[in-house]
Amino acid sequence: MSFFTKLFNNKSKDDREFKYEPDDRELKITIQIKNKESSDSTITCKLPNKNLAEIRNLLMRKDDIFRMGTNCYFLNETSHRIPLEDEIEYKLKEILQPENILNIIQTSDTDWSRLTDKCDHGFKIREGRVEKAHYKAFEIDTNKVVKKSKLSETDRLVKRQKECKTNFDELCNRNLIANVDVSAILPWLSVFLGTSIEKTKNMHKEVSTKYNSIKVKKAEFIIPESSIKLTKEFEHDVNEALSENNTNEKIIDKIRKLKEITEKYGSFYARHIVFGGAIIEEITETSNLRNRSSRVSFQANANVTNANFSQETEHESIESEHENNVHVFGGDMSIRKDEKAWIESLNDFRKWDIIEYDEICPIFDLLNNELRRKVLEALGQRILAGK
């Protein structure tokens, strides 16, 4: 049984995009991938005789066979590129060359579907670091995402120095988070991290951390609500967590289960994401006030009088420590010390990474109004207390 037959047999009935008809029988196909920037390659697989839009969906699902990204196009029988919007009009058999050869051209254009894969997960904050969630709470329709590329030179390369004055500011700079509404995020941090509101507010306490950064912005994703579809697994887990009665004991259990959901799917997600490369130098200065005391004792013993005398003197000193850390996101890591060469390596979109998260929202904001209301009922006391 071929990979593609297994793929469809394993999908649930609701998830299948189409059913096999008599003319949908699998064909043994030789795919020739033409690439101007590298040598052509050939793979053999079995595909059903469906329309090209459905064939594209099949070929996008498995990297180790051949990933047909948005920068790949089918070629018709006269070797002309078939526009994406016309793919639904063609059956596979109609464009095959003799001996069942399917020609696909891979351009140097940005593969937006590959970039979408980088931002369709939520994230959580653990020990001061942003960590990508292992499970998907949502999927993104690439066709509905607002994509911006070929940014102007003034927007593309950004060098800056910044000194962070609070722990929260430091957290955001270290993790490439931009323009966060502190009042909206801190209460949720209190819930997700399991700390008290007062402890979370300590993130406003002063620190002294400096950042020197180089950012090369290559593309942006603006993700509208209409492009986001919740996964069935996420909805199921939320419904299950909220199914208990509202007794005090059950409410505590609900909160525990909702926190487990954020561990699995992330606490937050971003609606605006910037891709490219970044080198960030983090310089932390720590000052410690140390007390040093010395004690002098004297004892005299005479025939008549015993005399005891002691004196303690305290000295204060300030000891400073500097710590430098360099974080690299995207680009060719092996040449990061050669700034010009590293920047040039970002001409390849496959070396882009996320270098900025903006418009951060709680993961539960993705739910419908009814589920969101139930979540707030369970978590509301802690959320409202922080505002």
Tab-separated table of N, CA and C in Angstrom, residues 71-198:
chain	number	residue	atom	x	y	z
A	71	ASN	N	5.599	27.901	-3.584
A	71	ASN	CA	6.557	28.320	-4.611
A	71	ASN	C	6.729	27.252	-5.689
A	72	CYS	N	5.848	26.254	-5.698
A	72	CYS	CA	5.883	25.185	-6.699
A	72	CYS	C	4.630	25.245	-7.570
A	73	TYR	N	4.792	24.927	-8.845
A	73	TYR	CA	3.680	25.013	-9.795
A	73	TYR	C	3.676	23.798	-10.709
A	74	PHE	N	2.467	23.338	-11.055
A	74	PHE	CA	2.333	22.276	-12.050
A	74	PHE	C	2.580	22.861	-13.439
A	75	LEU	N	3.182	22.049	-14.298
A	75	LEU	CA	3.352	22.430	-15.698
A	75	LEU	C	2.396	21.594	-16.539
A	76	ASN	N	1.724	22.243	-17.498
A	76	ASN	CA	0.789	21.498	-18.343
A	76	ASN	C	1.525	20.707	-19.418
A	77	GLU	N	0.755	20.101	-20.329
A	77	GLU	CA	1.366	19.234	-21.334
A	77	GLU	C	2.277	19.981	-22.297
A	78	THR	N	2.150	21.317	-22.344
A	78	THR	CA	3.046	22.121	-23.185
A	78	THR	C	4.113	22.827	-22.343
A	79	SER	N	4.272	22.377	-21.103
A	79	SER	CA	5.302	22.884	-20.176
A	79	SER	C	5.097	24.337	-19.770
A	80	HIS	N	3.848	24.788	-19.749
A	80	HIS	CA	3.530	26.117	-19.246
A	80	HIS	C	3.000	26.008	-17.815
A	81	ARG	N	3.308	27.007	-17.014
A	81	ARG	CA	2.881	27.016	-15.618
A	81	ARG	C	1.364	27.162	-15.514
A	82	ILE	N	0.756	26.349	-14.648
A	82	ILE	CA	-0.689	26.429	-14.409
A	82	ILE	C	-0.931	27.318	-13.194
A	83	PRO	N	-1.694	28.406	-13.339
A	83	PRO	CA	-1.951	29.299	-12.196
A	83	PRO	C	-2.648	28.551	-11.055
A	84	LEU	N	-2.345	28.959	-9.833
A	84	LEU	CA	-2.934	28.304	-8.660
A	84	LEU	C	-4.460	28.281	-8.724
A	85	GLU	N	-5.044	29.396	-9.152
A	85	GLU	CA	-6.504	29.485	-9.154
A	85	GLU	C	-7.152	28.580	-10.203
A	86	ASP	N	-6.356	28.074	-11.166
A	86	ASP	CA	-6.906	27.204	-12.218
A	86	ASP	C	-6.715	25.723	-11.918
A	87	GLU	N	-6.030	25.401	-10.828
A	87	GLU	CA	-5.696	24.000	-10.569
A	87	GLU	C	-6.925	23.117	-10.391
A	88	ILE	N	-7.986	23.683	-9.864
A	88	ILE	CA	-9.189	22.881	-9.635
A	88	ILE	C	-9.851	22.451	-10.941
A	89	GLU	N	-9.487	23.095	-12.050
A	89	GLU	CA	-10.092	22.806	-13.354
A	89	GLU	C	-9.426	21.629	-14.071
A	90	TYR	N	-8.265	21.198	-13.598
A	90	TYR	CA	-7.503	20.153	-14.288
A	90	TYR	C	-7.466	18.874	-13.468
A	91	LYS	N	-7.673	17.737	-14.147
A	91	LYS	CA	-7.413	16.439	-13.536
A	91	LYS	C	-5.950	16.064	-13.789
A	92	LEU	N	-5.419	15.216	-12.913
A	92	LEU	CA	-4.015	14.832	-13.017
A	92	LEU	C	-3.674	14.269	-14.394
A	93	LYS	N	-4.532	13.387	-14.913
A	93	LYS	CA	-4.246	12.734	-16.195
A	93	LYS	C	-4.096	13.731	-17.339
A	94	GLU	N	-4.774	14.861	-17.211
A	94	GLU	CA	-4.786	15.829	-18.310
A	94	GLU	C	-3.441	16.495	-18.536
A	95	ILE	N	-2.569	16.497	-17.530
A	95	ILE	CA	-1.299	17.218	-17.694
A	95	ILE	C	-0.086	16.288	-17.690
A	96	LEU	N	-0.343	14.971	-17.632
A	96	LEU	CA	0.780	14.034	-17.605
A	96	LEU	C	1.464	13.947	-18.960
A	97	GLN	N	2.772	13.867	-18.927
A	97	GLN	CA	3.563	13.614	-20.121
A	97	GLN	C	3.574	12.099	-20.382
A	98	PRO	N	4.065	11.671	-21.542
A	98	PRO	CA	4.161	10.225	-21.797
A	98	PRO	C	4.884	9.500	-20.661
A	99	GLU	N	4.468	8.281	-20.400
A	99	GLU	CA	5.002	7.438	-19.329
A	99	GLU	C	4.671	8.005	-17.946
A	100	ASN	N	3.530	8.693	-17.869
A	100	ASN	CA	3.014	9.220	-16.594
A	100	ASN	C	4.017	10.105	-15.857
A	101	ILE	N	4.607	11.016	-16.586
A	101	ILE	CA	5.548	11.966	-15.983
A	101	ILE	C	4.802	13.250	-15.628
A	102	LEU	N	4.925	13.666	-14.370
A	102	LEU	CA	4.318	14.909	-13.884
A	102	LEU	C	5.427	15.933	-13.679
A	103	ASN	N	5.351	17.034	-14.407
A	103	ASN	CA	6.374	18.075	-14.301
A	103	ASN	C	5.933	19.168	-13.330
A	104	ILE	N	6.821	19.490	-12.396
A	104	ILE	CA	6.580	20.554	-11.419
A	104	ILE	C	7.794	21.469	-11.415
A	105	ILE	N	7.558	22.759	-11.444
A	105	ILE	CA	8.662	23.716	-11.364
A	105	ILE	C	8.696	24.324	-9.969
A	106	GLN	N	9.881	24.372	-9.393
A	106	GLN	CA	10.085	24.961	-8.065
A	106	GLN	C	10.845	26.272	-8.239
A	107	THR	N	10.198	27.375	-7.913
A	107	THR	CA	10.801	28.689	-8.107
A	107	THR	C	11.556	29.120	-6.856
A	108	SER	N	12.249	30.231	-6.972
A	108	SER	CA	12.974	30.781	-5.815
A	108	SER	C	12.085	31.689	-4.980
A	109	ASP	N	10.809	31.789	-5.344
A	109	ASP	CA	9.875	32.614	-4.580
A	109	ASP	C	9.728	32.063	-3.161
A	110	THR	N	9.268	32.912	-2.265
A	110	THR	CA	9.048	32.495	-0.878
A	110	THR	C	7.953	31.434	-0.802
A	111	ASP	N	8.223	30.366	-0.077
A	111	ASP	CA	7.218	29.333	0.166
A	111	ASP	C	6.446	29.719	1.422
A	112	TRP	N	5.309	30.377	1.228
A	112	TRP	CA	4.544	30.891	2.360
A	112	TRP	C	4.002	29.766	3.234
A	113	SER	N	3.719	28.624	2.635
A	113	SER	CA	3.191	27.511	3.439
A	113	SER	C	4.232	27.020	4.440
A	114	ARG	N	5.504	27.051	4.056
A	114	ARG	CA	6.567	26.635	4.985
A	114	ARG	C	6.670	27.622	6.149
A	115	LEU	N	6.498	28.907	5.859
A	115	LEU	CA	6.542	29.909	6.924
A	115	LEU	C	5.332	29.776	7.845
A	116	THR	N	4.182	29.437	7.254
A	116	THR	CA	2.982	29.246	8.073
A	116	THR	C	3.202	28.161	9.118
A	117	ASP	N	3.945	27.128	8.741
A	117	ASP	CA	4.221	26.033	9.677
A	117	ASP	C	4.970	26.511	10.914
A	118	LYS	N	5.687	27.630	10.805
A	118	LYS	CA	6.459	28.148	11.931
A	118	LYS	C	5.591	28.909	12.935
A	119	CYS	N	4.403	29.352	12.490
A	119	CYS	CA	3.619	30.224	13.379
A	119	CYS	C	2.225	29.694	13.684
A	120	ASP	N	1.968	28.420	13.396
A	120	ASP	CA	0.634	27.890	13.684
A	120	ASP	C	0.589	27.107	14.993
A	121	HIS	N	1.481	27.472	15.922
A	121	HIS	CA	1.460	26.913	17.276
A	121	HIS	C	1.400	28.065	18.286
A	122	GLY	N	0.782	27.804	19.414
A	122	GLY	CA	0.862	28.762	20.504
A	122	GLY	C	2.214	28.647	21.188
A	123	PHE	N	2.449	29.502	22.178
A	123	PHE	CA	3.699	29.414	22.932
A	123	PHE	C	3.430	29.665	24.407
A	124	LYS	N	4.362	29.212	25.232
A	124	LYS	CA	4.256	29.416	26.675
A	124	LYS	C	5.553	30.026	27.168
A	125	ILE	N	5.521	30.572	28.371
A	125	ILE	CA	6.701	31.203	28.964
A	125	ILE	C	7.166	30.347	30.127
A	126	ARG	N	8.382	29.856	30.000
A	126	ARG	CA	8.939	28.969	31.018
A	126	ARG	C	10.337	29.452	31.387
A	127	GLU	N	10.522	29.774	32.668
A	127	GLU	CA	11.817	30.230	33.184
A	127	GLU	C	12.380	31.387	32.356
A	128	GLY	N	11.482	32.325	32.034
A	128	GLY	CA	11.919	33.531	31.340
A	128	GLY	C	12.139	33.369	29.854
A	129	ARG	N	11.787	32.205	29.299
A	129	ARG	CA	11.986	31.952	27.879
A	129	ARG	C	10.667	31.565	27.221
A	130	VAL	N	10.502	32.012	25.971
A	130	VAL	CA	9.343	31.597	25.195
A	130	VAL	C	9.603	30.204	24.645
A	131	GLU	N	8.636	29.327	24.805
A	131	GLU	CA	8.776	27.938	24.362
A	131	GLU	C	7.579	27.577	23.488
A	132	LYS	N	7.852	27.085	22.298
A	132	LYS	CA	6.790	26.705	21.372
A	132	LYS	C	6.036	25.495	21.899
A	133	ALA	N	4.706	25.532	21.805
A	133	ALA	CA	3.890	24.410	22.269
A	133	ALA	C	4.069	23.209	21.343
A	134	HIS	N	3.925	22.021	21.908
A	134	HIS	CA	4.105	20.799	21.117
A	134	HIS	C	2.864	20.455	20.295
A	135	TYR	N	1.701	20.913	20.731
A	135	TYR	CA	0.456	20.559	20.057
A	135	TYR	C	-0.197	21.803	19.458
A	136	LYS	N	-0.920	21.608	18.360
A	136	LYS	CA	-1.580	22.715	17.671
A	136	LYS	C	-2.957	22.984	18.266
A	137	ALA	N	-3.186	24.237	18.635
A	137	ALA	CA	-4.528	24.647	19.051
A	137	ALA	C	-5.326	25.145	17.855
A	138	PHE	N	-4.628	25.503	16.794
A	138	PHE	CA	-5.293	26.088	15.627
A	138	PHE	C	-4.486	25.817	14.362
A	139	GLU	N	-5.159	25.988	13.234
A	139	GLU	CA	-4.515	25.914	11.927
A	139	GLU	C	-4.760	27.230	11.205
A	140	ILE	N	-3.844	27.577	10.316
A	140	ILE	CA	-3.927	28.856	9.610
A	140	ILE	C	-4.119	28.608	8.121
A	141	ASP	N	-5.095	29.273	7.538
A	141	ASP	CA	-5.306	29.231	6.089
A	141	ASP	C	-4.365	30.245	5.451
A	142	THR	N	-3.314	29.744	4.807
A	142	THR	CA	-2.292	30.621	4.225
A	142	THR	C	-2.888	31.618	3.249
A	143	ASN	N	-3.934	31.215	2.539
A	143	ASN	CA	-4.525	32.093	1.524
A	143	ASN	C	-5.186	33.328	2.126
A	144	LYS	N	-5.543	33.267	3.417
A	144	LYS	CA	-6.221	34.401	4.050
A	144	LYS	C	-5.279	35.279	4.875
A	145	VAL	N	-4.021	34.852	4.973
A	145	VAL	CA	-3.035	35.625	5.728
A	145	VAL	C	-2.554	36.797	4.885
A	146	VAL	N	-2.413	37.957	5.520
A	146	VAL	CA	-1.852	39.125	4.827
A	146	VAL	C	-0.337	38.994	4.876
A	147	LYS	N	0.266	38.851	3.696
A	147	LYS	CA	1.710	38.609	3.613
A	147	LYS	C	2.401	39.830	3.026
A	148	LYS	N	3.474	40.245	3.676
A	148	LYS	CA	4.257	41.379	3.192
A	148	LYS	C	5.704	40.944	3.033
A	149	SER	N	6.235	41.116	1.841
A	149	SER	CA	7.644	40.808	1.618
A	149	SER	C	8.267	41.953	0.837
A	150	LYS	N	9.552	41.798	0.519
A	150	LYS	CA	10.287	42.837	-0.203
A	150	LYS	C	10.145	44.183	0.511
A	151	LEU	N	10.383	44.159	1.809
A	151	LEU	CA	10.319	45.387	2.596
A	151	LEU	C	11.390	46.351	2.113
A	152	SER	N	11.173	47.641	2.312
A	152	SER	CA	12.162	48.632	1.895
A	152	SER	C	13.439	48.456	2.702
A	153	GLU	N	14.545	48.945	2.159
A	153	GLU	CA	15.833	48.769	2.830
A	153	GLU	C	15.839	49.394	4.225
A	154	THR	N	15.146	50.528	4.380
A	154	THR	CA	15.131	51.195	5.692
A	154	THR	C	14.371	50.366	6.717
A	155	ASP	N	13.368	49.620	6.267
A	155	ASP	CA	12.605	48.766	7.180
A	155	ASP	C	13.296	47.430	7.404
A	156	ARG	N	14.083	47.006	6.414
A	156	ARG	CA	14.615	45.649	6.423
A	156	ARG	C	15.724	45.451	7.456
A	157	LEU	N	16.680	46.363	7.515
A	157	LEU	CA	17.818	46.218	8.429
A	157	LEU	C	17.671	47.197	9.582
A	158	VAL	N	17.592	46.667	10.787
A	158	VAL	CA	17.403	47.501	11.974
A	158	VAL	C	18.492	47.173	12.988
A	159	LYS	N	19.273	48.194	13.362
A	159	LYS	CA	20.272	48.045	14.424
A	159	LYS	C	19.864	48.957	15.571
A	160	ARG	N	19.895	48.437	16.772
A	160	ARG	CA	19.481	49.278	17.893
A	160	ARG	C	20.146	48.822	19.184
A	161	GLN	N	20.169	49.759	20.123
A	161	GLN	CA	20.615	49.481	21.483
A	161	GLN	C	19.479	49.862	22.416
A	162	LYS	N	19.249	49.031	23.400
A	162	LYS	CA	18.159	49.317	24.333
A	162	LYS	C	18.541	48.833	25.715
A	163	GLU	N	18.168	49.628	26.713
A	163	GLU	CA	18.378	49.230	28.101
A	163	GLU	C	17.028	48.929	28.726
A	164	CYS	N	16.889	47.738	29.276
A	164	CYS	CA	15.638	47.335	29.909
A	164	CYS	C	15.648	47.730	31.377
A	165	LYS	N	14.541	48.290	31.822
A	165	LYS	CA	14.448	48.771	33.197
A	165	LYS	C	13.591	47.881	34.089
A	166	THR	N	12.810	46.964	33.481
A	166	THR	CA	11.975	46.078	34.293
A	166	THR	C	12.156	44.640	33.824
A	167	ASN	N	11.799	43.716	34.704
A	167	ASN	CA	11.880	42.301	34.349
A	167	ASN	C	10.986	41.964	33.166
A	168	PHE	N	9.815	42.595	33.106
A	168	PHE	CA	8.886	42.318	32.013
A	168	PHE	C	9.460	42.796	30.686
A	169	ASP	N	10.049	43.987	30.694
A	169	ASP	CA	10.680	44.527	29.491
A	169	ASP	C	11.813	43.613	29.030
A	170	GLU	N	12.558	43.110	29.994
A	170	GLU	CA	13.662	42.192	29.693
A	170	GLU	C	13.136	40.899	29.076
A	171	LEU	N	12.053	40.374	29.638
A	171	LEU	CA	11.436	39.158	29.117
A	171	LEU	C	11.034	39.328	27.656
A	172	CYS	N	10.426	40.469	27.350
A	172	CYS	CA	9.966	40.722	25.985
A	172	CYS	C	11.131	40.861	25.014
A	173	ASN	N	12.164	41.603	25.397
A	173	ASN	CA	13.305	41.802	24.502
A	173	ASN	C	14.069	40.505	24.268
A	174	ARG	N	14.225	39.723	25.306
A	174	ARG	CA	14.963	38.468	25.175
A	174	ARG	C	14.244	37.501	24.242
A	175	ASN	N	12.913	37.583	24.206
A	175	ASN	CA	12.122	36.614	23.457
A	175	ASN	C	11.449	37.195	22.219
A	176	LEU	N	11.926	38.369	21.770
A	176	LEU	CA	11.479	38.939	20.494
A	176	LEU	C	10.002	39.311	20.503
A	177	ILE	N	9.481	39.668	21.676
A	177	ILE	CA	8.079	40.062	21.792
A	177	ILE	C	7.999	41.580	21.735
A	178	ALA	N	7.138	42.106	20.860
A	178	ALA	CA	7.068	43.552	20.651
A	178	ALA	C	5.713	44.108	21.071
A	179	ASN	N	5.727	45.351	21.541
A	179	ASN	CA	4.506	46.143	21.745
A	179	ASN	C	3.422	45.416	22.542
A	180	VAL	N	3.794	44.864	23.680
A	180	VAL	CA	2.835	44.114	24.485
A	180	VAL	C	2.088	45.040	25.435
A	181	ASP	N	0.776	44.855	25.526
A	181	ASP	CA	-0.040	45.567	26.503
A	181	ASP	C	0.140	44.859	27.849
A	182	VAL	N	0.941	45.465	28.725
A	182	VAL	CA	1.297	44.826	29.994
A	182	VAL	C	0.059	44.498	30.821
A	183	SER	N	-0.883	45.424	30.892
A	183	SER	CA	-2.063	45.217	31.734
A	183	SER	C	-2.912	44.054	31.242
A	184	ALA	N	-2.831	43.760	29.947
A	184	ALA	CA	-3.621	42.660	29.401
A	184	ALA	C	-2.946	41.309	29.593
A	185	ILE	N	-1.613	41.301	29.663
A	185	ILE	CA	-0.873	40.044	29.706
A	185	ILE	C	-0.562	39.575	31.123
A	186	LEU	N	-0.204	40.501	32.026
A	186	LEU	CA	0.234	40.100	33.364
A	186	LEU	C	-0.783	39.243	34.122
A	187	PRO	N	-2.081	39.576	34.108
A	187	PRO	CA	-3.024	38.718	34.834
A	187	PRO	C	-3.038	37.284	34.314
A	188	TRP	N	-2.905	37.127	32.992
A	188	TRP	CA	-2.884	35.783	32.422
A	188	TRP	C	-1.599	35.058	32.806
A	189	LEU	N	-0.491	35.794	32.880
A	189	LEU	CA	0.757	35.181	33.338
A	189	LEU	C	0.586	34.623	34.745
A	190	SER	N	-0.138	35.358	35.579
A	190	SER	CA	-0.378	34.908	36.945
A	190	SER	C	-1.064	33.550	36.954
A	191	VAL	N	-2.054	33.377	36.084
A	191	VAL	CA	-2.791	32.115	36.028
A	191	VAL	C	-1.941	31.008	35.420
A	192	PHE	N	-1.326	31.309	34.275
A	192	PHE	CA	-0.609	30.269	33.544
A	192	PHE	C	0.654	29.810	34.261
A	193	LEU	N	1.323	30.737	34.953
A	193	LEU	CA	2.559	30.371	35.638
A	193	LEU	C	2.313	29.859	37.046
A	194	GLY	N	1.064	29.980	37.509
A	194	GLY	CA	0.748	29.476	38.836
A	194	GLY	C	1.330	30.316	39.951
A	195	THR	N	1.547	31.613	39.705
A	195	THR	CA	2.100	32.490	40.731
A	195	THR	C	1.036	33.477	41.172
A	196	SER	N	1.280	34.124	42.282
A	196	SER	CA	0.339	35.115	42.778
A	196	SER	C	0.427	36.379	41.942
A	197	ILE	N	-0.631	37.175	42.007
A	197	ILE	CA	-0.636	38.446	41.284
A	197	ILE	C	0.508	39.325	41.754
A	198	GLU	N	0.734	39.356	43.085
A	198	GLU	CA	1.799	40.215	43.613
A	198	GLU	C	3.162	39.780	43.099
